PDB file of C-alpha atoms in Angstrom:
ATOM      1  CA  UNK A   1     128.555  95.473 152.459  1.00  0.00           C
ATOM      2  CA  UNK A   2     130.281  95.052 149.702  1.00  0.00           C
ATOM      3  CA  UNK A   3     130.654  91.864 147.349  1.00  0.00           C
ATOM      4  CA  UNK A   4     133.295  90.915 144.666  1.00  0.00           C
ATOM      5  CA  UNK A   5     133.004  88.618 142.161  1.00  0.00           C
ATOM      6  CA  UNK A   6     132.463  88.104 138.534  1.00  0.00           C
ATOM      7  CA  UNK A   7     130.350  85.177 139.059  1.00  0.00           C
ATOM      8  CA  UNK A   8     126.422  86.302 139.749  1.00  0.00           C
ATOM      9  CA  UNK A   9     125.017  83.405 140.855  1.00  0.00           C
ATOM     10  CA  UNK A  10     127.842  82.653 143.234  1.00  0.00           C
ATOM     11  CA  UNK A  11     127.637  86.909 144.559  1.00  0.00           C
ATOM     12  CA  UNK A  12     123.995  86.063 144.964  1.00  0.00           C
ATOM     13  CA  UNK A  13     124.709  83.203 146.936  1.00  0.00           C
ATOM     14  CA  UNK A  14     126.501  85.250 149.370  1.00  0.00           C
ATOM     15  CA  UNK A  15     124.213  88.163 149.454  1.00  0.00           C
ATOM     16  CA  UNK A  16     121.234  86.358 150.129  1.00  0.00           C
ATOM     17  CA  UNK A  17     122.858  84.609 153.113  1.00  0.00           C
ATOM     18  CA  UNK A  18     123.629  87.614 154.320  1.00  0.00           C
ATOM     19  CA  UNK A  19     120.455  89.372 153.919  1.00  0.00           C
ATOM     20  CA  UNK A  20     119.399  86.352 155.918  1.00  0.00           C
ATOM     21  CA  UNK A  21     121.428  87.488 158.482  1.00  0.00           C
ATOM     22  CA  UNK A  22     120.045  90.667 158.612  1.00  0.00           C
ATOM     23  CA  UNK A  23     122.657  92.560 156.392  1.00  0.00           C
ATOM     24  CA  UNK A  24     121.046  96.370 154.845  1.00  0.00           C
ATOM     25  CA  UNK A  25     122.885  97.666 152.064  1.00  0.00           C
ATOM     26  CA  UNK A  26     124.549  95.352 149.880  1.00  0.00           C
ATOM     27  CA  UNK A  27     126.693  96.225 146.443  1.00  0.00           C
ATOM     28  CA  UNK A  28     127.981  93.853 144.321  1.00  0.00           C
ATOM     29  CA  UNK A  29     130.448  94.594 141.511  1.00  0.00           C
ATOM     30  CA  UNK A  30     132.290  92.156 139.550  1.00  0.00           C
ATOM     31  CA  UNK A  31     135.500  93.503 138.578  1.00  0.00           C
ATOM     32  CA  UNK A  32     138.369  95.068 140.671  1.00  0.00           C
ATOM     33  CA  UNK A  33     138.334  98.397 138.722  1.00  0.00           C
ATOM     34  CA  UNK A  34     134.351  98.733 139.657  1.00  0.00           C
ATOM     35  CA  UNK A  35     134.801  97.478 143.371  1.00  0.00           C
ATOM     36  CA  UNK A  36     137.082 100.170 144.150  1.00  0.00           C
ATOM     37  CA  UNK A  37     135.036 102.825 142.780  1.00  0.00           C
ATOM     38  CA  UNK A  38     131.839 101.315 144.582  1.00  0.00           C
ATOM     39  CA  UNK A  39     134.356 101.482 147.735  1.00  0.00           C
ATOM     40  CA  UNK A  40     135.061 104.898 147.541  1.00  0.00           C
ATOM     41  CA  UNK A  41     132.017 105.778 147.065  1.00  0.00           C
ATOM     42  CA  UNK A  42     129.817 104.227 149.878  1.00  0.00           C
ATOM     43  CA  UNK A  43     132.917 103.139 152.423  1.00  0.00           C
ATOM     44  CA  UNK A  44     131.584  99.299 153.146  1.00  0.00           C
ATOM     45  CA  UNK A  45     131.791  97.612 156.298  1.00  0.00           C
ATOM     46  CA  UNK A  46     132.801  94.511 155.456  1.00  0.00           C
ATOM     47  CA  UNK A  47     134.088  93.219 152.202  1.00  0.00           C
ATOM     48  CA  UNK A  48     133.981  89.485 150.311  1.00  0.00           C
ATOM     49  CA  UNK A  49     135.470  88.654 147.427  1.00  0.00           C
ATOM     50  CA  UNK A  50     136.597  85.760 145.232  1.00  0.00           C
ATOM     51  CA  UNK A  51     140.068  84.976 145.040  1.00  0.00           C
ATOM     52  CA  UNK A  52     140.418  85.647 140.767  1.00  0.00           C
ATOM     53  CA  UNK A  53     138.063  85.942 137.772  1.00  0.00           C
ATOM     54  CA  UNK A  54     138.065  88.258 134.827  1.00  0.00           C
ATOM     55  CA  UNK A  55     138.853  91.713 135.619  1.00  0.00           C
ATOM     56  CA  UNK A  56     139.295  90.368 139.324  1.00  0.00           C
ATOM     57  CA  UNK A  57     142.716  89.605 141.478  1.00  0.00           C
ATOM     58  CA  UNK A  58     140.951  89.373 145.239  1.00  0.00           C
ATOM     59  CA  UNK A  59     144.969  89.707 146.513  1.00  0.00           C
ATOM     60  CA  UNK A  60     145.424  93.265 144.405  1.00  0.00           C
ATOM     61  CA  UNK A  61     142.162  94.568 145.310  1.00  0.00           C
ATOM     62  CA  UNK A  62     142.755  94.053 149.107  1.00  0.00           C
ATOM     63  CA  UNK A  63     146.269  95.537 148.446  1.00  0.00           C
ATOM     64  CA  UNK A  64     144.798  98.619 146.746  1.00  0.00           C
ATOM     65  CA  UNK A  65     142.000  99.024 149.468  1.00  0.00           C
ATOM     66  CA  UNK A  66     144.834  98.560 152.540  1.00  0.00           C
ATOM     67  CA  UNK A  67     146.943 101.156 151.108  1.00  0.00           C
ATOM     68  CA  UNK A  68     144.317 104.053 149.731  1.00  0.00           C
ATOM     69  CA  UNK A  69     142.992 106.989 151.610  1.00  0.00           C
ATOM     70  CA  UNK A  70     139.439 105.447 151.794  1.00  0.00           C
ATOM     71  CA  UNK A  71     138.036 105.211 155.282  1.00  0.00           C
ATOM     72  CA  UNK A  72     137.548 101.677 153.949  1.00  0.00           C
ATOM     73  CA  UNK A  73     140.974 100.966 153.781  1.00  0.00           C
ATOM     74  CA  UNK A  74     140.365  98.869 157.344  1.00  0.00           C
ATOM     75  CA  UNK A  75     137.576  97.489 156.827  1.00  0.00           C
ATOM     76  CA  UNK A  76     137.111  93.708 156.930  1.00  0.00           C
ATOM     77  CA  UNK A  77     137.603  91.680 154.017  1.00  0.00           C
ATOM     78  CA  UNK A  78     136.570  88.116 153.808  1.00  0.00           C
ATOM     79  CA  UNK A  79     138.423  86.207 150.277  1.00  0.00           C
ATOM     80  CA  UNK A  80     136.238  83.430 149.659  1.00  0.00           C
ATOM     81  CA  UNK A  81     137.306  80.604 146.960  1.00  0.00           C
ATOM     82  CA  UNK A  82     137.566  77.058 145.714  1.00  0.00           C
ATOM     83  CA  UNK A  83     140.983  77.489 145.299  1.00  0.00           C
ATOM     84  CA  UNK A  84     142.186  76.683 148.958  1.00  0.00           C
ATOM     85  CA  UNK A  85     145.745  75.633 148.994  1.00  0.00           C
ATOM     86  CA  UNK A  86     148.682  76.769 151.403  1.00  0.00           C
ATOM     87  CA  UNK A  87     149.959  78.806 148.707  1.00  0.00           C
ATOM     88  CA  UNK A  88     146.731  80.719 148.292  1.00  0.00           C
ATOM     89  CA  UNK A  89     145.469  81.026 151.684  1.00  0.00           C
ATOM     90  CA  UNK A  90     149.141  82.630 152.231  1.00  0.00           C
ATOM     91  CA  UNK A  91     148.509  85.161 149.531  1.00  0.00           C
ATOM     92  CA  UNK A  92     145.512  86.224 151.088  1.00  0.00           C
ATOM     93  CA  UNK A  93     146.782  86.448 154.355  1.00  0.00           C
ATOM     94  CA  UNK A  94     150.132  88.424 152.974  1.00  0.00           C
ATOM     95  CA  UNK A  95     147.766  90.625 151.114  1.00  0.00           C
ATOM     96  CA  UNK A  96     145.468  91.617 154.301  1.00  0.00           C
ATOM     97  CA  UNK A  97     143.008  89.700 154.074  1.00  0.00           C
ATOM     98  CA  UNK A  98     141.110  89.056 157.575  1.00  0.00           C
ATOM     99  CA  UNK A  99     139.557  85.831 156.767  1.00  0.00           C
ATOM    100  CA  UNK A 100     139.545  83.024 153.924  1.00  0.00           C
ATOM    101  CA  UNK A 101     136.652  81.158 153.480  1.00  0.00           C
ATOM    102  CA  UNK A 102     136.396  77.763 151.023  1.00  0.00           C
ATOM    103  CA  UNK A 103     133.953  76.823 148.323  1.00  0.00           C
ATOM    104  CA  UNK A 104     131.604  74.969 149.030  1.00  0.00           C
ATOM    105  CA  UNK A 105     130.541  76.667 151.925  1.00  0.00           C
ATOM    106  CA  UNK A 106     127.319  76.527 154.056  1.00  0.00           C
ATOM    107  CA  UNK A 107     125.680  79.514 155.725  1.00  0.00           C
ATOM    108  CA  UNK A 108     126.857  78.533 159.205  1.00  0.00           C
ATOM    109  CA  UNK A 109     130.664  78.370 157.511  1.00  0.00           C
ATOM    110  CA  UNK A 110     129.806  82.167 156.725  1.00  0.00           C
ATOM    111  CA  UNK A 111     128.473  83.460 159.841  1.00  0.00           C
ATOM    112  CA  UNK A 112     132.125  82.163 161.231  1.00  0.00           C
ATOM    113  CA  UNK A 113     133.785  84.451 160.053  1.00  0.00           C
ATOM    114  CA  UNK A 114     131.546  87.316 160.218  1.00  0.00           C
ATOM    115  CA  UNK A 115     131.843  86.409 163.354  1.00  0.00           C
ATOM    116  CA  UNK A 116     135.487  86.336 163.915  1.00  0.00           C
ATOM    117  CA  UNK A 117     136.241  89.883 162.011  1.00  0.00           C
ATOM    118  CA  UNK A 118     133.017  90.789 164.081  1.00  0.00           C
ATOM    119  CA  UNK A 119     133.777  89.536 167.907  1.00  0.00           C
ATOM    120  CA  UNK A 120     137.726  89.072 167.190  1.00  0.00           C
ATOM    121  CA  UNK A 121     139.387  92.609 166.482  1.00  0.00           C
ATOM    122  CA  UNK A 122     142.889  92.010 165.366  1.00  0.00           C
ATOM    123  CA  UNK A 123     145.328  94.873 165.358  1.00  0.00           C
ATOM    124  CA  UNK A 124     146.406  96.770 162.848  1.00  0.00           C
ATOM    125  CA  UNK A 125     149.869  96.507 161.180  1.00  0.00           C
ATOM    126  CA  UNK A 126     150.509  99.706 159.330  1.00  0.00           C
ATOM    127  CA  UNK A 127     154.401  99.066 157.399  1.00  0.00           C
ATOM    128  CA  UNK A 128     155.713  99.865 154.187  1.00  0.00           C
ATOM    129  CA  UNK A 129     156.279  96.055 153.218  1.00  0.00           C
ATOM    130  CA  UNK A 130     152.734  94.824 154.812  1.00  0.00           C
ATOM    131  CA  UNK A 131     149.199  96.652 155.428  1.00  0.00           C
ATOM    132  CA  UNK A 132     146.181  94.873 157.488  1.00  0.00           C
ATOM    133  CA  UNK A 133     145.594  92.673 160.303  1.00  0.00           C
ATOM    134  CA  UNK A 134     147.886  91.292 162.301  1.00  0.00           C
ATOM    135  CA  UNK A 135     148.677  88.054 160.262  1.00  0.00           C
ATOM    136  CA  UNK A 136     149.377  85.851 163.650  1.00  0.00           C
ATOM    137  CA  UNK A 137     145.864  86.348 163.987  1.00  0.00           C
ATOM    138  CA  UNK A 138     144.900  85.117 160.549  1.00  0.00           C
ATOM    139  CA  UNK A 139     142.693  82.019 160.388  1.00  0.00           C
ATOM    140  CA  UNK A 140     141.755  79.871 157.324  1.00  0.00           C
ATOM    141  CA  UNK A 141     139.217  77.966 158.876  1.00  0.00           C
ATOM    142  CA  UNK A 142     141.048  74.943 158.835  1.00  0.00           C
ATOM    143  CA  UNK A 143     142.584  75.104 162.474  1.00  0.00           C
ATOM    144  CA  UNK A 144     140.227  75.078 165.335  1.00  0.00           C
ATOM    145  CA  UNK A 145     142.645  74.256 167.823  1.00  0.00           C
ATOM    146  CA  UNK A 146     144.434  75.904 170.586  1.00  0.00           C
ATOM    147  CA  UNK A 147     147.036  78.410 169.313  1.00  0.00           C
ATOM    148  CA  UNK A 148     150.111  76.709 168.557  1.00  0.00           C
ATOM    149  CA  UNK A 149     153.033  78.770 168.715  1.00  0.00           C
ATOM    150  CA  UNK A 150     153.542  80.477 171.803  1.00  0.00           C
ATOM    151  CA  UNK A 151     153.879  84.562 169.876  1.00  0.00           C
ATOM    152  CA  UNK A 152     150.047  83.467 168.661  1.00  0.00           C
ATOM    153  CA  UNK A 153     148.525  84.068 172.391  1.00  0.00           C
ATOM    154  CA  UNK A 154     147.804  87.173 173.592  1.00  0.00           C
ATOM    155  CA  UNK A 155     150.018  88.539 176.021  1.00  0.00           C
ATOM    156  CA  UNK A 156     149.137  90.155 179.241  1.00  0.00           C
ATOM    157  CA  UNK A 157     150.453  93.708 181.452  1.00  0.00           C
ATOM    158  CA  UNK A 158     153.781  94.695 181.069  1.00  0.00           C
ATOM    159  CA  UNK A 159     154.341  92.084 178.360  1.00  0.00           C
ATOM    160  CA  UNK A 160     151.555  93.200 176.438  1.00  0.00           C
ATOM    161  CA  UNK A 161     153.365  96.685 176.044  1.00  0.00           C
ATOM    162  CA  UNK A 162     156.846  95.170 175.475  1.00  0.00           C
ATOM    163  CA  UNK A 163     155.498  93.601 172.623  1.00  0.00           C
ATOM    164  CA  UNK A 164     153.706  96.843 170.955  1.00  0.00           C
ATOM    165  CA  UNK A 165     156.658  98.841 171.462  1.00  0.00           C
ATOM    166  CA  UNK A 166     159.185  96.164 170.022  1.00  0.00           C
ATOM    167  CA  UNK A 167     156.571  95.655 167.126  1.00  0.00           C
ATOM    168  CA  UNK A 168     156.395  99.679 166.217  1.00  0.00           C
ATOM    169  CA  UNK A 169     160.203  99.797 166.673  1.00  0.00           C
ATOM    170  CA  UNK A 170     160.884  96.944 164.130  1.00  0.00           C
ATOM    171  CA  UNK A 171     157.964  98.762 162.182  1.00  0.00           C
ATOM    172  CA  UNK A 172     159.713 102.248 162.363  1.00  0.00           C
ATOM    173  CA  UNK A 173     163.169 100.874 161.223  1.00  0.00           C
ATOM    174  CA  UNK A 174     162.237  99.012 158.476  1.00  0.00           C
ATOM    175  CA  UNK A 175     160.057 102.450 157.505  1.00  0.00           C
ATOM    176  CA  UNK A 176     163.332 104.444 157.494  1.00  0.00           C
ATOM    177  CA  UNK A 177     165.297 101.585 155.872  1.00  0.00           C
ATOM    178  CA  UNK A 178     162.625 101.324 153.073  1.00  0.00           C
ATOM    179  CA  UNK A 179     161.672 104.846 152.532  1.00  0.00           C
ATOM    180  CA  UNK A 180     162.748 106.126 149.346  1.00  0.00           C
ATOM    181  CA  UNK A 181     161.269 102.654 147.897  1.00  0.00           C
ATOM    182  CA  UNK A 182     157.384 103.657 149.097  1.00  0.00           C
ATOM    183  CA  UNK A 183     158.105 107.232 150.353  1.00  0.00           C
ATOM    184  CA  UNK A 184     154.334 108.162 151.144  1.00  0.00           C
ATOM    185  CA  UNK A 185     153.605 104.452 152.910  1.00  0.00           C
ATOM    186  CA  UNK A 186     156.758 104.703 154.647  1.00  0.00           C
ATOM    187  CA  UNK A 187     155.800 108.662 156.121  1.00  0.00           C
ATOM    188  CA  UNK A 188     152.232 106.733 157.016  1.00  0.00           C
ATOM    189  CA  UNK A 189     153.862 103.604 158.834  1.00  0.00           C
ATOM    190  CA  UNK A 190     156.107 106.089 160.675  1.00  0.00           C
ATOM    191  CA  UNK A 191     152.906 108.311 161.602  1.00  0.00           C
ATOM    192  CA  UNK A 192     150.889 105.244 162.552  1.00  0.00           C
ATOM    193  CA  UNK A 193     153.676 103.949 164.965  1.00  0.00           C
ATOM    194  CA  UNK A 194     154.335 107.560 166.419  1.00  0.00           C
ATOM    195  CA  UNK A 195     150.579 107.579 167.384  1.00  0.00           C
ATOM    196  CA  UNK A 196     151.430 103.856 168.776  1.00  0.00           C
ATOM    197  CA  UNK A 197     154.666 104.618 171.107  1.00  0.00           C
ATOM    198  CA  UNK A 198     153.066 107.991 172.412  1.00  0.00           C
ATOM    199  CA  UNK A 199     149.811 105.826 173.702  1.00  0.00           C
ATOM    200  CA  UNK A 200     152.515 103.337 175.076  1.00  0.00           C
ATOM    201  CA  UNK A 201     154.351 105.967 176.821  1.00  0.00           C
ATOM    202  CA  UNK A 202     151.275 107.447 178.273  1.00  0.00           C
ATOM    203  CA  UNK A 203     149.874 104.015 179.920  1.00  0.00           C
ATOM    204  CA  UNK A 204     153.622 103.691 181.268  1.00  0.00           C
ATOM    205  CA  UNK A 205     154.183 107.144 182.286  1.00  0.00           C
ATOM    206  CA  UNK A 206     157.624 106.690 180.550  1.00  0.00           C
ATOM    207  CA  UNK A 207     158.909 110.577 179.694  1.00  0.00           C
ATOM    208  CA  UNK A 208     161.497 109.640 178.060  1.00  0.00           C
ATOM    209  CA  UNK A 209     160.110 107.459 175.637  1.00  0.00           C
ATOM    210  CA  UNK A 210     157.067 110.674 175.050  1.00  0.00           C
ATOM    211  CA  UNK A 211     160.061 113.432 174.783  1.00  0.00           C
ATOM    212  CA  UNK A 212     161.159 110.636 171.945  1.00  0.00           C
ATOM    213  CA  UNK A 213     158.260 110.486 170.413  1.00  0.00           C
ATOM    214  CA  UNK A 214     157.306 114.081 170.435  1.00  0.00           C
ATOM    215  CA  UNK A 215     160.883 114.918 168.879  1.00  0.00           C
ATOM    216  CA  UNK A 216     159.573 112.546 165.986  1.00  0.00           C
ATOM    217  CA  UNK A 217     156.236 114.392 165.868  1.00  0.00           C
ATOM    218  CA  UNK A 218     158.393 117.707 165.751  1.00  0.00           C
ATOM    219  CA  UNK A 219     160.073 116.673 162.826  1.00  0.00           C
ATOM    220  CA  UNK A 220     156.929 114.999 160.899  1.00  0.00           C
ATOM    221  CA  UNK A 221     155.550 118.280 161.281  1.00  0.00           C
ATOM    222  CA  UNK A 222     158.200 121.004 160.148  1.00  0.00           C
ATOM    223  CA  UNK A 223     157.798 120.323 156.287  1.00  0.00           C
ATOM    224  CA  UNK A 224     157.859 117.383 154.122  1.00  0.00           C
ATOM    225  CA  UNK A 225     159.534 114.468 155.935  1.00  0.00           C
ATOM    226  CA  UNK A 226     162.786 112.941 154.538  1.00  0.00           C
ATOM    227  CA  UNK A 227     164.950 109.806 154.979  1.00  0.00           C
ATOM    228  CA  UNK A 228     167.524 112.138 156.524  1.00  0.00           C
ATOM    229  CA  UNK A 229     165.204 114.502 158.788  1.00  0.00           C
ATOM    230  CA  UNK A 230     163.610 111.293 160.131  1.00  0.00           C
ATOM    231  CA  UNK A 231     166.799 109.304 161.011  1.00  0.00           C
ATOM    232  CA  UNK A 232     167.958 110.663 164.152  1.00  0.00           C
ATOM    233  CA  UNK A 233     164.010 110.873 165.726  1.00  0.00           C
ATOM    234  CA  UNK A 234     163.596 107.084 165.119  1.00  0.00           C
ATOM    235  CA  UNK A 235     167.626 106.545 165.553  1.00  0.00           C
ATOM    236  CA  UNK A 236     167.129 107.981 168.822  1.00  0.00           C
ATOM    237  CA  UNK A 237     163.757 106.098 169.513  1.00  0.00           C
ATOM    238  CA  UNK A 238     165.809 102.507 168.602  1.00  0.00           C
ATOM    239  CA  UNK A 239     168.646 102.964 170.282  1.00  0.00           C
ATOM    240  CA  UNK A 240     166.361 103.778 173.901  1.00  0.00           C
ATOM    241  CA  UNK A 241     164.467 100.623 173.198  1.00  0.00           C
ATOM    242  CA  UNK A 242     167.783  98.697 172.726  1.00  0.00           C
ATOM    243  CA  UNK A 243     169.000  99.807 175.755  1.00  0.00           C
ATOM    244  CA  UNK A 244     165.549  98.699 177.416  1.00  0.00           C
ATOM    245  CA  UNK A 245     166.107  95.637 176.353  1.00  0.00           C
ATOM    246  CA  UNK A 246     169.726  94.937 177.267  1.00  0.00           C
ATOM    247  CA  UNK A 247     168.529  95.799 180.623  1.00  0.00           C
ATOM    248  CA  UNK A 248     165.480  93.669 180.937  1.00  0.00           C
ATOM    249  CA  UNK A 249     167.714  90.357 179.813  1.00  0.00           C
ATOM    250  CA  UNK A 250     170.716  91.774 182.389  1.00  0.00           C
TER     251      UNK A 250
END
């Protein structure tokens, strides 16, 4: 586990809860600079850290955690803060964040949402403008409720797959469309969704969609990938899940 924050007595705080809940190894660094060293180096399980202090923006370290090489880089991180207003608990959803806890808290508070990144696996969004959990997942702690919009629900069957393929087709698009801005996320968010639409295709037995799919593999694979090798593999891939679509509303 790993702990961020420039105040001691408040890292303390949260360490010794945890140690209460039976939490081994625990490393707490103060600064952003140290945290992702200490990161690197011993690949946490779960992260905390305070919103902002010196040497410390929580939003930029999660940023620079989503979008490294570590094995880290998916690990759960838990922004915790006194600071709780729309506009923050925003930026730490927007940064991929999985959970946002507020100051004061009590131990119970805590084990919430070690709980929730613990029993409540969201999936992964790997893009070029956004890295982390799904954010229709996110929870502040402040709504207990049912879900309220419709998308937030899980989905079930055949839906379930409509909406992973339409998600790693908006996903691939906005790759291509973005590339030369973030080439090396962009050639990762492509990668990530490839692996995506060929476990799609599988479950579905679709062939076309996997001939797709492995054309786009093909073409990751010959030599370094560029806007204009990839744009016919996903040009392809869009226009087949277009025409999918056109025939599921006719």
């Amino acid at each position: 586990m790993l702990i961020v924050d420039p105040n001691p007595h408040a890292a303390r705080l949260v360490s010794d809860i945890m140690k209460g809940l039976g939490a081994g190894d625990i490393v707490i660094q103060p600064t952003e600079k140290r945290a992702l060293a200490a990161a690197a180096d011993f690949e946490p399980g779960i992260i905390f850290t305070e919103r902002g202090g010196e040497g410390l923006d929580g939003e930029s370290l999660a940023r620079a955690l989503r979008r490294s090489h570590m094995d880290c880089r998916r690990a759960p991180i838990i922004m915790v803060t006194a600071d709780a207003t729309a506009r923050t608990i925003l930026g730490a959803r927007d940064s991929g964040v999985h959970e946002f806890l507020r100051k004061p808290f009590t131990s119970a508070d805590l084990l919430r949402r070690v709980e929730n990144v613990a029993l409540k696996p969201r999936d992964w969004v790997e893009a070029v403008g956004y890295v982390g959990p799904d954010r229709r997942r996110f929870n502040s702690g402040e709504f207990s409720g049912p879900s309220k919009r419709k998308a937030d629900r899980p989905a079930a069957g055949a839906a379930a797959q409509v909406a992973v393929t339409d998600q790693a087709m908006r996903i691939l698009a906005a790759a291509l469309d973005q590339f030369d801005n973030d080439p090396m996320q962009a050639v990762r968010a492509i990668r990530e969704q490839a692996a995506t639409l060929k476990m799609v295709a599988m479950k579905a037995s679709d062939s076309r969609m996997a001939v797709a799919v492995g054309a786009l593999e093909v073409s990751m694979a010959a030599g370094p990938p560029t806007k204009a090798t990839l744009a016919a593999p996903i040009g392809t891939l869009l226009a087949m899940n277009q025409s999918e679509a056109v025939a599921r509303r006719g």
